[in-house]
Coordinates of C-alpha atoms and ligand atoms in Angstrom, one line a residue:
M73 CA 0.0 0.0 0.0
P74 CA 1.5 3.4 -1.0
R75 CA 2.4 5.8 1.8
K76 CA 0.8 8.7 0.0
L77 CA -1.9 10.7 1.7
G78 CA -0.6 9.8 5.2
Q79 CA -1.9 6.2 4.8
H80 CA -0.8 4.4 7.9
F81 CA -3.5 1.9 8.9
L82 CA -4.2 1.0 12.5
V83 CA -4.2 -2.7 13.2
R84 CA -4.3 -3.0 17.0
Q85 CA -7.9 -3.8 17.9
A86 CA -7.5 -2.7 21.5
I87 CA -6.5 0.8 20.3
L88 CA -9.3 1.0 17.8
E89 CA -11.7 0.1 20.6
R90 CA -10.3 2.8 22.9
I91 CA -10.6 5.5 20.2
A92 CA -14.2 4.5 19.5
D93 CA -15.0 4.5 23.2
A94 CA -13.5 7.9 23.7
A95 CA -15.5 9.3 20.7
C96 CA -18.8 7.7 21.6
E97 CA -18.8 7.9 25.4
G98 CA -22.2 8.8 26.7
G99 CA -23.8 8.0 23.3
T100 CA -23.5 9.9 20.1
P101 CA -26.2 10.0 17.4
Q102 CA -23.9 11.0 14.7
V103 CA -20.2 10.7 13.9
I104 CA -18.1 12.2 11.1
E105 CA -15.0 10.1 10.4
I106 CA -12.1 11.7 8.7
G107 CA -10.0 9.3 6.5
P108 CA -11.6 6.0 7.2
G109 CA -9.1 4.1 5.1
R110 CA -10.2 0.5 5.0
G111 CA -12.7 1.0 7.7
A112 CA -10.8 -0.4 10.7
L113 CA -12.1 2.3 13.0
T114 CA -15.4 2.7 11.1
R115 CA -16.6 -0.8 12.3
H116 CA -16.1 0.1 15.9
L117 CA -17.7 3.5 15.5
L118 CA -20.8 2.0 13.8
S119 CA -21.3 -0.4 16.7
R120 CA -21.5 2.6 19.1
A121 CA -23.0 5.5 17.1
G122 CA -26.2 6.2 15.1
E123 CA -25.3 7.6 11.7
L124 CA -21.7 7.7 10.4
H125 CA -20.4 10.1 7.7
A126 CA -17.1 9.0 6.4
I127 CA -14.9 11.4 4.3
E128 CA -12.2 9.6 2.2
L129 CA -10.0 11.2 -0.5
D130 CA -8.5 8.1 -2.0
D131 CA -10.8 6.8 -4.7
S132 CA -9.9 3.2 -4.5
L133 CA -10.3 3.1 -0.7
A134 CA -13.7 4.9 -1.1
S135 CA -14.9 2.2 -3.5
Y136 CA -13.7 -0.5 -1.1
L137 CA -15.6 1.1 1.7
E138 CA -18.8 1.5 -0.3
L139 CA -18.7 -2.2 -1.0
E140 CA -17.7 -3.2 2.5
F141 CA -20.5 -1.3 4.2
R142 CA -23.2 -1.5 1.5
D143 CA -25.6 -3.3 3.8
D144 CA -25.5 -0.7 6.6
P145 CA -27.9 2.2 5.8
R146 CA -26.3 4.2 8.7
F147 CA -23.0 4.4 6.8
H148 CA -22.7 7.4 4.4
L149 CA -19.5 7.8 2.3
H150 CA -18.4 11.2 1.0
R151 CA -15.6 11.1 -1.5
G152 CA -13.3 14.1 -1.4
D153 CA -10.8 16.3 0.6
V154 CA -11.9 16.9 4.2
L155 CA -10.6 20.4 3.8
Q156 CA -13.0 21.2 1.0
I157 CA -16.1 19.6 2.6
D158 CA -18.4 21.8 4.7
L159 CA -18.5 19.9 8.0
A160 CA -21.2 22.3 9.3
Q161 CA -23.7 20.8 6.8
W162 CA -24.3 18.0 9.4
D163 CA -26.2 18.6 12.6
S164 CA -24.6 17.8 15.9
A165 CA -21.8 15.3 15.4
T166 CA -18.7 14.0 17.0
I167 CA -15.6 14.3 14.8
V168 CA -13.2 11.4 14.8
G169 CA -10.2 10.3 12.8
N170 CA -6.8 8.6 12.6
L171 CA -5.7 11.7 10.8
P172 CA -3.5 12.0 7.7
Y173 CA -0.6 13.8 9.5
Y174 CA 0.3 16.1 6.7
I175 CA -2.9 18.1 7.3
T176 CA -3.3 17.8 11.1
S177 CA -3.2 21.5 11.8
P178 CA -5.8 22.6 9.2
I179 CA -8.1 19.8 10.4
V180 CA -7.8 20.9 14.0
E181 CA -8.4 24.5 12.9
R182 CA -11.6 23.4 11.0
F183 CA -12.9 21.7 14.1
L184 CA -12.2 24.8 16.3
S185 CA -14.0 27.0 13.8
L186 CA -17.3 25.0 14.1
D187 CA -19.9 25.7 16.8
D188 CA -21.2 23.9 19.8
R189 CA -23.3 21.5 17.7
F190 CA -19.9 19.8 17.4
P191 CA -18.9 19.4 21.1
R192 CA -16.0 17.1 20.7
A193 CA -13.4 15.6 18.5
V194 CA -11.1 12.6 19.0
F195 CA -8.0 12.6 16.9
L196 CA -5.1 10.3 16.5
V197 CA -2.1 12.6 15.8
Q198 CA 1.6 12.7 15.9
K199 CA 2.7 12.5 19.6
E200 CA 4.6 15.8 19.2
V201 CA 1.5 17.5 18.0
A202 CA -0.5 16.0 20.9
D203 CA 2.1 17.4 23.3
R204 CA 1.8 20.9 21.8
L205 CA -2.0 20.8 21.8
R206 CA -2.2 20.1 25.5
A207 CA 1.0 21.9 26.7
S208 CA 1.0 24.2 29.8
P209 CA 2.7 27.6 30.1
G210 CA 6.4 27.4 30.8
S211 CA 6.9 24.0 29.1
R212 CA 8.9 23.5 25.9
D213 CA 5.8 22.6 23.9
Y214 CA 3.6 25.6 24.9
G215 CA 3.0 27.9 21.9
F216 CA 0.4 29.5 19.7
L217 CA -1.1 26.1 18.8
S218 CA -1.6 25.3 22.5
V219 CA -3.2 28.7 23.2
R220 CA -5.4 28.7 20.2
T221 CA -6.7 25.2 20.8
Q222 CA -7.1 25.6 24.6
L223 CA -9.1 28.9 24.1
Y224 CA -11.8 26.7 22.5
C225 CA -11.3 23.3 24.1
E226 CA -10.2 21.2 27.0
V227 CA -7.5 18.8 25.6
E228 CA -7.3 15.4 27.1
L229 CA -4.7 12.7 26.3
I230 CA -6.5 9.4 25.8
L231 CA -3.5 7.1 25.0
K232 CA -0.1 7.0 23.4
V233 CA 0.2 4.8 20.3
P234 CA 3.6 3.3 19.2
P235 CA 4.6 2.9 15.5
S236 CA 4.1 -0.9 15.8
S237 CA 0.3 -0.4 16.0
F238 CA 0.2 0.7 12.3
R239 CA 0.8 -0.9 8.9
P240 CA 3.1 0.4 7.5
A241 CA 4.7 1.7 10.7
P242 CA 5.2 5.5 10.7
K243 CA 8.6 6.9 11.8
V244 CA 7.1 8.8 14.7
D245 CA 5.2 8.1 17.9
S246 CA 1.5 8.9 17.9
A247 CA -1.2 9.7 20.5
V248 CA -5.0 10.0 20.7
V249 CA -6.4 13.2 22.1
R250 CA -9.9 14.3 22.9
L251 CA -10.9 17.9 22.4
K252 CA -14.0 19.0 24.3
R253 CA -15.4 22.3 23.3
R254 CA -15.6 24.8 26.1
T255 CA -19.0 26.4 27.0
D256 CA -17.2 29.6 28.0
V257 CA -15.4 30.5 24.8
P258 CA -15.0 34.4 24.9
E259 CA -17.2 36.2 22.4
N260 CA -14.2 38.1 21.0
V261 CA -12.2 34.9 20.6
N262 CA -11.0 35.8 17.1
S263 CA -9.5 39.0 18.3
I264 CA -7.8 37.1 21.2
V265 CA -6.4 34.5 18.8
Q266 CA -5.0 37.3 16.6
F267 CA -3.4 38.9 19.7
A268 CA -1.9 35.5 20.8
S269 CA -0.4 35.0 17.3
R270 CA 1.3 38.4 17.7
C271 CA 2.6 37.6 21.1
F272 CA 4.2 34.3 19.7
V273 CA 5.5 35.8 16.4
Q274 CA 9.0 35.1 17.7
K275 CA 8.7 32.6 20.5
R276 CA 12.0 33.4 22.2
K277 CA 11.4 37.2 22.2
T278 CA 9.7 39.2 24.9
L279 CA 6.2 40.7 24.5
R280 CA 7.8 44.1 24.3
N281 CA 9.6 43.0 21.1
N282 CA 6.8 41.1 19.6
L283 CA 4.0 43.6 20.2
R284 CA 5.8 46.8 19.3
Y285 CA 4.5 46.8 15.8
F286 CA 0.9 46.6 16.9
Y287 CA 0.6 48.9 20.0
D288 CA 1.9 52.2 21.2
Q289 CA 5.3 51.7 22.8
R290 CA 4.2 53.6 26.0
L291 CA 1.3 51.1 26.5
I292 CA 3.6 48.1 26.1
D293 CA 6.2 49.6 28.5
S294 CA 3.5 50.2 31.1
L295 CA 2.8 46.5 31.3
P296 CA 4.4 44.5 34.2
E297 CA 4.6 41.5 31.7
A298 CA 6.4 43.4 29.0
G299 CA 9.7 41.7 29.7
L300 CA 8.2 38.2 29.7
R301 CA 8.0 35.8 26.7
A302 CA 4.5 34.6 25.6
E303 CA 5.5 31.0 26.4
Q304 CA 5.6 32.0 30.1
I305 CA 2.1 33.4 30.2
P306 CA -1.1 31.4 31.0
I307 CA -4.1 31.8 28.7
H308 CA -6.3 33.6 31.3
Q309 CA -3.5 36.2 31.6
L310 CA -3.1 36.6 27.9
I311 CA -6.9 37.3 27.7
E312 CA -6.6 39.9 30.4
L313 CA -3.6 41.5 28.7
H314 CA -5.4 41.7 25.4
A315 CA -8.4 43.4 27.1
K316 CA -6.2 45.9 28.9
L317 CA -4.1 46.8 25.8
E318 CA -7.2 47.1 23.5
E319 CA -8.9 49.4 26.0
K320 CA -5.8 51.6 26.6
Q321 CA -5.1 51.8 22.8
E322 CA -8.7 52.9 22.2
R323 CA -8.5 55.5 25.0
L324 CA -5.2 56.8 23.5
A325 CA -6.8 57.1 20.1
R326 CA -9.8 59.0 21.6
D327 CA -7.7 61.5 23.7
Ligands
LIG411 N1 -8.7 5.3 9.6 C1 -7.8 4.4 8.9 C2 -7.1 3.6 9.9 O1 -7.1 4.0 11.1 O2 -6.6 2.5 9.6 C3 -6.9 5.1 8.0 C4 -6.1 6.3 8.6 S1 -4.8 6.9 7.6 C5 -3.7 7.5 8.8 C6 -5.4 8.4 6.9 C7 -6.6 8.3 5.9 O3 -6.9 9.6 5.5 C8 -6.2 7.5 4.6 O4 -7.3 6.6 4.3 C9 -6.1 8.6 3.5 O5 -6.5 8.1 2.3 C10 -7.1 9.6 4.1 N2 -6.9 11.0 3.6 C11 -5.7 11.6 3.3 N3 -5.9 12.9 3.0 C12 -7.2 13.1 3.1 C13 -8.0 14.2 2.9 N4 -7.5 15.4 2.5 N5 -9.3 14.1 3.0 C14 -9.9 13.0 3.4 N6 -9.2 11.8 3.6 C15 -7.9 11.9 3.5

């Protein structure tokens, strides 16, 4: 089987069961599966969920799946690129996938941009990405990806997955994470995300250096945190900083 399109198929049944359990815990009427491949995870999801929408880009795999699940009316196959398909067309679903690693970030981004009809996602990703998604301030892995994800979701590590669980084995370790959408996402989250991206422009530089192109220098200098790096600052403090700077900048523009 060619390794194009991130095609590493999970073969450990115990791991497939754990992923399906994590996705369908508490019951889920509808699941969207990204990259079902040969349907290894699909089977476990169908035995726990109501309807299942599977999105597969590879035509030959899609044809195989159509045949394999032709007797199950709850299985719906969608041929195409997950990044081109409007996930919001489905009502209230859990999103699941052993993801093609080359597009992990855009897939996570798409999940974050959905609304609370999509309360959780369970993704098998590269371990390094899982570490970044759930990192705490002050740790090596804490960066813009951690902040952006944690603004929208709680991130939970479900299990680590070694290369030997796949055929063919990938070169890297993997991990399953569950993203649970927060009910308290700030209304101005887009503006906060933009602010966070500015704070992390150059990870090793201080806020004073990173923010000077966007705010009046006097405002930045007045911050007790100006000499810190963004990687040292917890999310709630970044939110407060953003509010403070925006308000002061506005006042300055008015006066
Ligand atoms: N779920 C299967 C498993 O666990 O054995 C296969 C997982 S494999 C890591 C990734 C799957 O995503 C492959 O079937 C691949 O063809 C599919 N894929 C790759 N890029 C895709 C895209 N842009 N949209 C939808 N599916 C894609």
